[in-house]
mmCIF file of C-alpha atoms in Angstrom:
data_model
loop_
_atom_site.group_PDB
_atom_site.id
_atom_site.type_symbol
_atom_site.label_atom_id
_atom_site.label_comp_id
_atom_site.label_asym_id
_atom_site.label_seq_id
_atom_site.Cartn_x
_atom_site.Cartn_y
_atom_site.Cartn_z
ATOM 1 C CA MET A 1 0.030 -0.138 0.036
ATOM 2 C CA GLU A 2 1.591 2.911 -1.340
ATOM 3 C CA ILE A 3 0.831 6.097 0.797
ATOM 4 C CA GLU A 4 0.618 10.071 -0.561
ATOM 5 C CA ILE A 5 0.870 13.111 1.436
ATOM 6 C CA ASN A 6 0.320 16.596 -0.934
ATOM 7 C CA HIS A 7 2.596 18.952 -2.393
ATOM 8 C CA THR A 8 0.202 21.923 -2.535
ATOM 9 C CA GLN A 9 -0.219 23.949 -0.373
ATOM 10 C CA ASP A 10 -3.859 23.991 -0.903
ATOM 11 C CA GLY A 11 -4.022 20.459 -1.230
ATOM 12 C CA PHE A 12 -1.912 19.684 1.524
ATOM 13 C CA ARG A 13 -4.178 21.818 3.753
ATOM 14 C CA ASN A 14 -7.480 19.352 2.736
ATOM 15 C CA GLN A 15 -5.595 17.272 2.944
ATOM 16 C CA ILE A 16 -4.366 17.063 6.596
ATOM 17 C CA LYS A 17 -8.028 18.929 7.718
ATOM 18 C CA HIS A 18 -9.513 15.581 6.082
ATOM 19 C CA PHE A 19 -7.143 13.162 7.726
ATOM 20 C CA CYS A 20 -7.823 15.430 11.110
ATOM 21 C CA LEU A 21 -11.798 14.710 10.909
ATOM 22 C CA ARG A 22 -12.034 10.943 9.721
ATOM 23 C CA TYR A 23 -9.837 10.421 12.063
ATOM 24 C CA SER A 24 -11.550 12.014 15.415
ATOM 25 C CA ASP A 25 -14.852 10.510 13.832
ATOM 26 C CA ALA A 26 -13.954 7.175 13.182
ATOM 27 C CA TYR A 27 -10.877 6.093 14.614
ATOM 28 C CA ALA A 28 -9.401 8.069 17.483
ATOM 29 C CA GLY A 29 -7.169 6.065 19.820
ATOM 30 C CA LYS A 30 -5.950 3.078 17.016
ATOM 31 C CA PHE A 31 -2.921 2.937 14.626
ATOM 32 C CA GLY A 32 -0.649 3.806 17.978
ATOM 33 C CA LEU A 33 -0.581 7.218 16.897
ATOM 34 C CA ASP A 34 0.188 8.912 19.841
ATOM 35 C CA PRO A 35 -2.727 11.342 21.398
ATOM 36 C CA ALA A 36 -0.313 14.629 21.532
ATOM 37 C CA LYS A 37 1.226 14.085 17.916
ATOM 38 C CA PHE A 38 -2.935 14.437 17.076
ATOM 39 C CA THR A 39 -3.485 16.911 19.068
ATOM 40 C CA LYS A 40 -0.710 19.170 17.976
ATOM 41 C CA LEU A 41 -2.217 17.755 14.174
ATOM 42 C CA LYS A 42 -4.923 19.533 14.916
ATOM 43 C CA LYS A 43 -3.322 22.837 16.059
ATOM 44 C CA ILE A 44 -1.268 22.299 12.488
ATOM 45 C CA THR A 45 -4.994 21.888 11.251
ATOM 46 C CA GLU A 46 -6.463 24.870 12.454
ATOM 47 C CA LEU A 47 -3.370 27.585 11.622
ATOM 48 C CA PHE A 48 -2.778 25.812 8.290
ATOM 49 C CA GLU A 49 -6.916 26.670 7.257
ATOM 50 C CA PHE A 50 -6.664 30.213 9.128
ATOM 51 C CA CYS A 51 -3.401 30.998 6.943
ATOM 52 C CA HIS A 52 -5.380 29.878 3.722
ATOM 53 C CA THR A 53 -8.346 32.132 5.176
ATOM 54 C CA ALA A 54 -6.076 35.129 5.569
ATOM 55 C CA ASN A 55 -4.061 34.748 2.516
ATOM 56 C CA GLY A 56 -7.350 34.708 0.642
ATOM 57 C CA TYR A 57 -8.176 38.524 3.000
ATOM 58 C CA ILE A 58 -4.667 39.365 1.779
ATOM 59 C CA HIS A 59 -4.907 38.489 -2.251
ATOM 60 C CA ASP A 60 -8.568 40.105 -2.304
ATOM 61 C CA PHE A 61 -7.796 43.510 -0.476
ATOM 62 C CA SER A 62 -4.691 43.133 -2.636
ATOM 63 C CA SER A 63 -6.426 43.251 -5.984
ATOM 64 C CA ASP A 64 -9.191 45.454 -4.637
ATOM 65 C CA ILE A 65 -6.916 48.402 -3.159
ATOM 66 C CA ALA A 66 -4.858 47.869 -6.983
ATOM 67 C CA LYS A 67 -8.461 48.145 -9.325
ATOM 68 C CA TYR A 68 -9.258 51.641 -6.368
ATOM 69 C CA MET A 69 -5.219 52.977 -7.231
ATOM 70 C CA GLU A 70 -5.830 52.684 -10.931
ATOM 71 C CA HIS A 71 -9.117 54.174 -11.148
ATOM 72 C CA LEU A 72 -8.342 56.966 -9.025
ATOM 73 C CA PHE A 73 -4.352 57.676 -10.941
ATOM 74 C CA HIS A 74 -6.635 57.253 -15.040
ATOM 75 C CA GLY A 75 -10.325 56.883 -14.147
ATOM 76 C CA PRO A 76 -12.517 59.612 -16.177
ATOM 77 C CA VAL A 77 -13.642 62.130 -13.570
ATOM 78 C CA ASP A 78 -16.565 61.928 -14.310
ATOM 79 C CA GLN A 79 -17.102 58.710 -11.984
ATOM 80 C CA PRO A 80 -16.582 58.993 -8.884
ATOM 81 C CA MET A 81 -13.963 57.407 -6.272
ATOM 82 C CA GLY A 82 -16.024 55.433 -4.565
ATOM 83 C CA PRO A 83 -14.765 54.376 -0.397
ATOM 84 C CA ILE A 84 -11.451 53.234 0.366
ATOM 85 C CA PRO A 85 -11.485 49.335 -0.021
ATOM 86 C CA PRO A 86 -11.999 48.271 4.189
ATOM 87 C CA LEU A 87 -8.498 46.012 5.021
ATOM 88 C CA PRO A 88 -9.080 42.200 6.240
ATOM 89 C CA ILE A 89 -9.196 42.134 9.445
ATOM 90 C CA TYR A 90 -8.200 39.181 11.366
ATOM 91 C CA PRO A 91 -10.575 37.233 14.248
ATOM 92 C CA ASN A 92 -10.673 38.108 18.495
ATOM 93 C CA VAL A 93 -9.120 34.538 18.641
ATOM 94 C CA LEU A 94 -6.103 33.366 17.095
ATOM 95 C CA PRO A 95 -4.569 29.831 16.563
ATOM 96 C CA ASP A 96 -1.659 28.611 18.670
ATOM 97 C CA VAL A 97 1.677 28.996 16.934
ATOM 98 C CA THR A 98 3.171 25.534 15.565
ATOM 99 C CA ASP A 99 6.271 24.027 14.756
ATOM 100 C CA PRO A 100 7.773 25.032 11.547
ATOM 101 C CA GLY A 101 7.713 21.475 9.114
ATOM 102 C CA ALA A 102 4.279 20.662 9.011
ATOM 103 C CA TYR A 103 4.221 18.058 5.983
ATOM 104 C CA ALA A 104 7.255 16.335 8.000
ATOM 105 C CA PHE A 105 4.768 16.213 10.970
ATOM 106 C CA PHE A 106 1.709 15.220 8.763
ATOM 107 C CA ALA A 107 3.617 12.465 6.993
ATOM 108 C CA GLY A 108 5.273 11.410 10.141
ATOM 109 C CA CYS A 109 1.742 10.343 12.042
ATOM 110 C CA VAL A 110 0.665 8.870 8.926
ATOM 111 C CA GLN A 111 3.842 6.570 9.124
ATOM 112 C CA ASP A 112 3.022 5.793 12.608
ATOM 113 C CA CYS A 113 -0.641 4.836 11.913
ATOM 114 C CA LYS A 114 0.688 2.234 8.598
ATOM 115 C CA ARG A 115 2.766 0.408 10.534
ATOM 116 C CA SER A 116 -0.321 -1.030 12.465
ATOM 117 C CA PRO A 117 -2.081 -4.041 11.806
ATOM 118 C CA GLU A 118 -5.419 -2.796 11.444
ATOM 119 C CA PHE A 119 -4.800 0.042 8.796
ATOM 120 C CA THR A 120 -5.633 -1.203 5.343
ATOM 121 C CA GLU A 121 -6.578 0.704 2.997
ATOM 122 C CA ASN A 122 -9.850 1.168 2.387
ATOM 123 C CA VAL A 123 -8.597 3.297 6.045
ATOM 124 C CA ALA A 124 -5.678 4.972 4.138
ATOM 125 C CA ALA A 125 -8.638 6.006 1.227
ATOM 126 C CA ASP A 126 -11.313 6.574 4.364
ATOM 127 C CA LEU A 127 -8.661 9.053 5.906
ATOM 128 C CA GLY A 128 -6.680 10.084 2.248
ATOM 129 C CA VAL A 129 -3.977 9.350 2.770
ATOM 130 C CA LEU A 130 -3.912 5.876 -0.159
ATOM 131 C CA LYS A 131 -1.808 7.003 -3.358
ATOM 132 C CA GLY A 132 -4.492 6.797 -6.362
ATOM 133 C CA SER A 133 -3.531 4.494 -9.059
ATOM 134 C CA THR A 134 -4.050 4.903 -12.149
ATOM 135 C CA PRO A 135 -4.505 1.695 -14.367
ATOM 136 C CA PHE A 136 -1.600 1.672 -17.095
ATOM 137 C CA ASP A 137 -2.826 2.657 -20.817
ATOM 138 C CA PRO A 138 -0.778 2.005 -23.666
ATOM 139 C CA GLU A 139 -2.970 3.442 -25.848
ATOM 140 C CA ALA A 140 -3.186 6.998 -24.570
ATOM 141 C CA GLY A 141 1.126 7.591 -24.173
ATOM 142 C CA LYS A 142 2.416 9.390 -26.701
ATOM 143 C CA PRO A 143 6.429 9.308 -26.596
ATOM 144 C CA VAL A 144 8.615 12.715 -25.869
ATOM 145 C CA ILE A 145 11.561 12.473 -28.504
ATOM 146 C CA LYS A 146 14.424 14.435 -27.513
ATOM 147 C CA VAL A 147 16.832 14.926 -30.453
ATOM 148 C CA LYS A 148 20.772 14.903 -29.956
ATOM 149 C CA THR A 149 23.687 15.282 -32.617
ATOM 150 C CA ALA A 150 25.908 12.101 -32.447
ATOM 151 C CA GLU A 151 29.346 11.496 -34.050
ATOM 152 C CA GLY A 152 29.663 11.674 -37.765
ATOM 153 C CA GLY A 153 26.129 14.881 -37.269
ATOM 154 C CA HIS A 154 23.854 11.627 -37.560
ATOM 155 C CA PRO A 155 20.907 12.542 -35.420
ATOM 156 C CA LEU A 156 20.313 10.500 -32.236
ATOM 157 C CA LEU A 157 16.654 10.434 -30.667
ATOM 158 C CA HIS A 158 15.729 9.051 -26.862
ATOM 159 C CA VAL A 159 12.317 8.199 -26.087
ATOM 160 C CA LYS A 160 11.708 8.236 -22.313
ATOM 161 C CA LYS A 161 9.959 4.681 -22.495
ATOM 162 C CA GLY A 162 8.393 4.269 -19.091
ATOM 163 C CA GLN A 163 6.189 1.388 -18.305
ATOM 164 C CA TYR A 164 6.362 0.809 -22.486
ATOM 165 C CA GLU A 165 8.357 -2.562 -23.918
ATOM 166 C CA GLY A 166 9.403 0.093 -27.049
ATOM 167 C CA TRP A 167 8.670 2.667 -29.270
ATOM 168 C CA GLU A 168 7.481 2.752 -32.612
ATOM 169 C CA LEU A 169 9.869 4.935 -35.728
ATOM 170 C CA TRP A 170 7.621 6.168 -38.377
ATOM 171 C CA LYS A 171 9.570 7.948 -41.690
ATOM 172 C CA ASP A 172 8.543 10.039 -44.031
ATOM 173 C CA ARG A 173 11.397 9.871 -46.973
ATOM 174 C CA SER A 174 9.989 12.310 -49.228
ATOM 175 C CA ASP A 175 8.541 9.910 -51.846
ATOM 176 C CA GLY A 176 5.371 10.229 -51.970
ATOM 177 C CA LYS A 177 4.062 7.201 -49.204
ATOM 178 C CA GLY A 178 3.604 9.688 -46.409
ATOM 179 C CA PHE A 179 4.768 8.751 -43.135
ATOM 180 C CA VAL A 180 5.728 4.891 -43.485
ATOM 181 C CA LYS A 181 6.666 3.004 -40.151
ATOM 182 C CA ALA A 182 10.093 1.995 -40.869
ATOM 183 C CA GLU A 183 11.195 -0.052 -37.022
ATOM 184 C CA LYS A 184 9.613 -0.599 -34.014
ATOM 185 C CA VAL A 185 13.000 0.799 -31.414
ATOM 186 C CA LEU A 186 13.106 -1.195 -27.709
ATOM 187 C CA ARG A 187 15.815 0.175 -26.450
ATOM 188 C CA PRO A 188 15.222 4.652 -25.439
ATOM 189 C CA ASP A 189 17.897 5.719 -27.968
ATOM 190 C CA TYR A 190 18.058 5.282 -31.840
ATOM 191 C CA LEU A 191 20.870 6.452 -33.847
ATOM 192 C CA ASP A 192 19.146 7.024 -37.253
#
């Protein structure tokens, strides 16, 4: 079973929030996750949520004040200025500040849970940490070819094969036949 922690801040925020909610509802005290660690994880979640919301307010304010300034600077004289956009206001109660390294801390908590024999793929999926799998579809892939010049000026074609066994090389020899299959290549490199 593969675990996946989201690498984007917004995705991470959603994942950790989901994890804490589901863990509190259905799995509290299971899988050997230290209650103190889970408490810290909830505090990290609250701080992340606060920072995300505050960042949105500040972004909106920045956009509003930039539009206001643009209207002040270039706006037509027949369109009066409206009220100055209000500054964002923090709530009266701020979340606790936690240590940095939320990503690594969350990954460690998930690994603590994963060590338990009761931590199954279904549980990992329910907690939102199971790595999604995409079935291999050979028809959906297209090779990305990089062309280099080898000795003697011959083109060297390089393709990352991934899960493919090989790739087909098609050539147009300007003989009126269009592109015709020239060769099936089983290596990532082909010297023409």
